[in-house]
Amino acid sequence: MATLYQLALYVHILGVLLLFVAVGAESLAAWGIGRAQTLDALRLWLRAAKGPEKLFPLAGALILIAGLYMAITVWHGTPWVDLGFLGLIGFSVAGAVVNGGRFKAVEKAASAGGAGAIPDDVRRELANPTLRISLWAMSVGALGIVYMMVVKPDWIGAISALVVASILGALIGALVGQRKAPVAASEEGIAAQ
């Protein structure tokens, strides 16, 4: 029979797995949004981005409730636990504010148009690198938290893992965006002639 600690650890790991599923789904939606060539395709990807919004609170609750139980009963006052909680809370707030805000801005811009090619004002919203950088920073930062849970470092190691992983993710997000913007459908027709 499993102990309460083992059950809490199991629930905690399930929450982490669910979190990474949500991050992957949100990242895939962001990728599709950035490559959409028509307003209809863009709106389809925006609808796909709404699914992960429901997963994040569930994943966060599983991680937090089980994590709090383990922290109180076994790991209280441990640097990597404190930084893990801080990272979870920070990423949750940033995800809701930054990522949610960017998805809403694109959705608002896309809702103004009818159908067909994506208008320039919507393309400007799509060119904003904030969402991509945020997604990468939080994704790699979350891997830094997983690293802390495995290695269990002291304060310096825990801070370093979280900060280095988050900065590395942000840099990757900035570099991944260094590509040519998608060509509008009307420009493709002109180029083909």
PDB file of N, CA, C and O in Angstrom, residues 112-140:
ATOM      1  N   ALA A 112     -11.706  41.676 -36.233  1.00  0.00           N
ATOM      2  CA  ALA A 112     -12.161  42.857 -36.973  1.00  0.00           C
ATOM      3  C   ALA A 112     -12.288  42.588 -38.470  1.00  0.00           C
ATOM      4  O   ALA A 112     -13.087  43.217 -39.133  1.00  0.00           O
ATOM      5  N   GLY A 113     -11.504  41.655 -38.991  1.00  0.00           N
ATOM      6  CA  GLY A 113     -11.519  41.387 -40.432  1.00  0.00           C
ATOM      7  C   GLY A 113     -12.577  40.371 -40.806  1.00  0.00           C
ATOM      8  O   GLY A 113     -13.193  39.743 -39.959  1.00  0.00           O
ATOM      9  N   GLY A 114     -12.785  40.224 -42.092  1.00  0.00           N
ATOM     10  CA  GLY A 114     -13.769  39.262 -42.585  1.00  0.00           C
ATOM     11  C   GLY A 114     -13.134  37.917 -42.855  1.00  0.00           C
ATOM     12  O   GLY A 114     -12.962  37.095 -41.968  1.00  0.00           O
ATOM     13  N   ALA A 115     -12.758  37.702 -44.090  1.00  0.00           N
ATOM     14  CA  ALA A 115     -12.136  36.448 -44.500  1.00  0.00           C
ATOM     15  C   ALA A 115     -11.000  36.785 -45.460  1.00  0.00           C
ATOM     16  O   ALA A 115     -10.779  37.940 -45.801  1.00  0.00           O
ATOM     17  N   GLY A 116     -10.286  35.769 -45.883  1.00  0.00           N
ATOM     18  CA  GLY A 116      -9.216  35.983 -46.855  1.00  0.00           C
ATOM     19  C   GLY A 116      -7.868  36.180 -46.201  1.00  0.00           C
ATOM     20  O   GLY A 116      -7.610  35.704 -45.100  1.00  0.00           O
ATOM     21  N   ALA A 117      -7.011  36.940 -46.897  1.00  0.00           N
ATOM     22  CA  ALA A 117      -5.643  37.155 -46.440  1.00  0.00           C
ATOM     23  C   ALA A 117      -5.637  37.948 -45.136  1.00  0.00           C
ATOM     24  O   ALA A 117      -6.555  38.712 -44.842  1.00  0.00           O
ATOM     25  N   ILE A 118      -4.587  37.765 -44.383  1.00  0.00           N
ATOM     26  CA  ILE A 118      -4.442  38.444 -43.093  1.00  0.00           C
ATOM     27  C   ILE A 118      -4.036  39.896 -43.344  1.00  0.00           C
ATOM     28  O   ILE A 118      -3.035  40.157 -44.000  1.00  0.00           O
ATOM     29  N   PRO A 119      -4.811  40.857 -42.814  1.00  0.00           N
ATOM     30  CA  PRO A 119      -4.495  42.280 -43.014  1.00  0.00           C
ATOM     31  C   PRO A 119      -3.199  42.677 -42.307  1.00  0.00           C
ATOM     32  O   PRO A 119      -2.738  42.007 -41.377  1.00  0.00           O
ATOM     33  N   ASP A 120      -2.634  43.797 -42.728  1.00  0.00           N
ATOM     34  CA  ASP A 120      -1.358  44.262 -42.179  1.00  0.00           C
ATOM     35  C   ASP A 120      -1.406  44.517 -40.674  1.00  0.00           C
ATOM     36  O   ASP A 120      -0.454  44.217 -39.968  1.00  0.00           O
ATOM     37  N   ASP A 121      -2.516  45.075 -40.164  1.00  0.00           N
ATOM     38  CA  ASP A 121      -2.589  45.345 -38.727  1.00  0.00           C
ATOM     39  C   ASP A 121      -2.544  44.050 -37.917  1.00  0.00           C
ATOM     40  O   ASP A 121      -1.939  43.991 -36.847  1.00  0.00           O
ATOM     41  N   VAL A 122      -3.143  42.999 -38.435  1.00  0.00           N
ATOM     42  CA  VAL A 122      -3.099  41.694 -37.758  1.00  0.00           C
ATOM     43  C   VAL A 122      -1.696  41.114 -37.870  1.00  0.00           C
ATOM     44  O   VAL A 122      -1.168  40.544 -36.911  1.00  0.00           O
ATOM     45  N   ARG A 123      -1.053  41.284 -39.033  1.00  0.00           N
ATOM     46  CA  ARG A 123       0.326  40.805 -39.202  1.00  0.00           C
ATOM     47  C   ARG A 123       1.270  41.489 -38.215  1.00  0.00           C
ATOM     48  O   ARG A 123       2.203  40.870 -37.711  1.00  0.00           O
ATOM     49  N   ARG A 124       1.018  42.766 -37.940  1.00  0.00           N
ATOM     50  CA  ARG A 124       1.857  43.463 -36.960  1.00  0.00           C
ATOM     51  C   ARG A 124       1.696  42.831 -35.573  1.00  0.00           C
ATOM     52  O   ARG A 124       2.661  42.672 -34.829  1.00  0.00           O
ATOM     53  N   GLU A 125       0.470  42.479 -35.220  1.00  0.00           N
ATOM     54  CA  GLU A 125       0.237  41.787 -33.940  1.00  0.00           C
ATOM     55  C   GLU A 125       0.964  40.440 -33.921  1.00  0.00           C
ATOM     56  O   GLU A 125       1.554  40.054 -32.916  1.00  0.00           O
ATOM     57  N   LEU A 126       0.911  39.732 -35.054  1.00  0.00           N
ATOM     58  CA  LEU A 126       1.550  38.416 -35.134  1.00  0.00           C
ATOM     59  C   LEU A 126       3.076  38.523 -35.067  1.00  0.00           C
ATOM     60  O   LEU A 126       3.747  37.598 -34.608  1.00  0.00           O
ATOM     61  N   ALA A 127       3.617  39.641 -35.521  1.00  0.00           N
ATOM     62  CA  ALA A 127       5.072  39.819 -35.535  1.00  0.00           C
ATOM     63  C   ALA A 127       5.630  40.145 -34.151  1.00  0.00           C
ATOM     64  O   ALA A 127       6.841  40.054 -33.947  1.00  0.00           O
ATOM     65  N   ASN A 128       4.786  40.484 -33.200  1.00  0.00           N
ATOM     66  CA  ASN A 128       5.244  40.805 -31.855  1.00  0.00           C
ATOM     67  C   ASN A 128       5.880  39.550 -31.232  1.00  0.00           C
ATOM     68  O   ASN A 128       5.222  38.524 -31.097  1.00  0.00           O
ATOM     69  N   PRO A 129       7.144  39.621 -30.823  1.00  0.00           N
ATOM     70  CA  PRO A 129       7.849  38.432 -30.319  1.00  0.00           C
ATOM     71  C   PRO A 129       7.546  38.075 -28.860  1.00  0.00           C
ATOM     72  O   PRO A 129       8.032  37.066 -28.362  1.00  0.00           O
ATOM     73  N   THR A 130       6.748  38.873 -28.176  1.00  0.00           N
ATOM     74  CA  THR A 130       6.534  38.691 -26.735  1.00  0.00           C
ATOM     75  C   THR A 130       6.013  37.299 -26.396  1.00  0.00           C
ATOM     76  O   THR A 130       6.515  36.654 -25.468  1.00  0.00           O
ATOM     77  N   LEU A 131       5.007  36.813 -27.116  1.00  0.00           N
ATOM     78  CA  LEU A 131       4.423  35.505 -26.821  1.00  0.00           C
ATOM     79  C   LEU A 131       5.450  34.401 -26.995  1.00  0.00           C
ATOM     80  O   LEU A 131       5.606  33.539 -26.131  1.00  0.00           O
ATOM     81  N   ARG A 132       6.162  34.423 -28.107  1.00  0.00           N
ATOM     82  CA  ARG A 132       7.160  33.378 -28.381  1.00  0.00           C
ATOM     83  C   ARG A 132       8.249  33.365 -27.318  1.00  0.00           C
ATOM     84  O   ARG A 132       8.618  32.314 -26.785  1.00  0.00           O
ATOM     85  N   ILE A 133       8.757  34.544 -26.965  1.00  0.00           N
ATOM     86  CA  ILE A 133       9.820  34.630 -25.957  1.00  0.00           C
ATOM     87  C   ILE A 133       9.297  34.152 -24.600  1.00  0.00           C
ATOM     88  O   ILE A 133       9.969  33.399 -23.889  1.00  0.00           O
ATOM     89  N   SER A 134       8.082  34.560 -24.256  1.00  0.00           N
ATOM     90  CA  SER A 134       7.486  34.154 -22.992  1.00  0.00           C
ATOM     91  C   SER A 134       7.290  32.635 -22.922  1.00  0.00           C
ATOM     92  O   SER A 134       7.615  32.005 -21.914  1.00  0.00           O
ATOM     93  N   LEU A 135       6.765  32.059 -23.998  1.00  0.00           N
ATOM     94  CA  LEU A 135       6.550  30.605 -24.021  1.00  0.00           C
ATOM     95  C   LEU A 135       7.866  29.847 -23.846  1.00  0.00           C
ATOM     96  O   LEU A 135       7.946  28.887 -23.072  1.00  0.00           O
ATOM     97  N   TRP A 136       8.895  30.277 -24.548  1.00  0.00           N
ATOM     98  CA  TRP A 136      10.193  29.608 -24.431  1.00  0.00           C
ATOM     99  C   TRP A 136      10.793  29.803 -23.042  1.00  0.00           C
ATOM    100  O   TRP A 136      11.333  28.857 -22.454  1.00  0.00           O
ATOM    101  N   ALA A 137      10.714  31.018 -22.502  1.00  0.00           N
ATOM    102  CA  ALA A 137      11.286  31.280 -21.172  1.00  0.00           C
ATOM    103  C   ALA A 137      10.608  30.415 -20.118  1.00  0.00           C
ATOM    104  O   ALA A 137      11.273  29.818 -19.263  1.00  0.00           O
ATOM    105  N   MET A 138       9.281  30.325 -20.183  1.00  0.00           N
ATOM    106  CA  MET A 138       8.555  29.525 -19.189  1.00  0.00           C
ATOM    107  C   MET A 138       8.769  28.030 -19.395  1.00  0.00           C
ATOM    108  O   MET A 138       8.883  27.286 -18.425  1.00  0.00           O
ATOM    109  N   SER A 139       8.831  27.586 -20.640  1.00  0.00           N
ATOM    110  CA  SER A 139       9.031  26.157 -20.913  1.00  0.00           C
ATOM    111  C   SER A 139      10.392  25.679 -20.421  1.00  0.00           C
ATOM    112  O   SER A 139      10.496  24.672 -19.718  1.00  0.00           O
ATOM    113  N   VAL A 140      11.436  26.403 -20.784  1.00  0.00           N
ATOM    114  CA  VAL A 140      12.781  26.004 -20.353  1.00  0.00           C
ATOM    115  C   VAL A 140      12.943  26.278 -18.856  1.00  0.00           C
ATOM    116  O   VAL A 140      13.598  25.507 -18.149  1.00  0.00           O
TER     117      VAL A 140
END
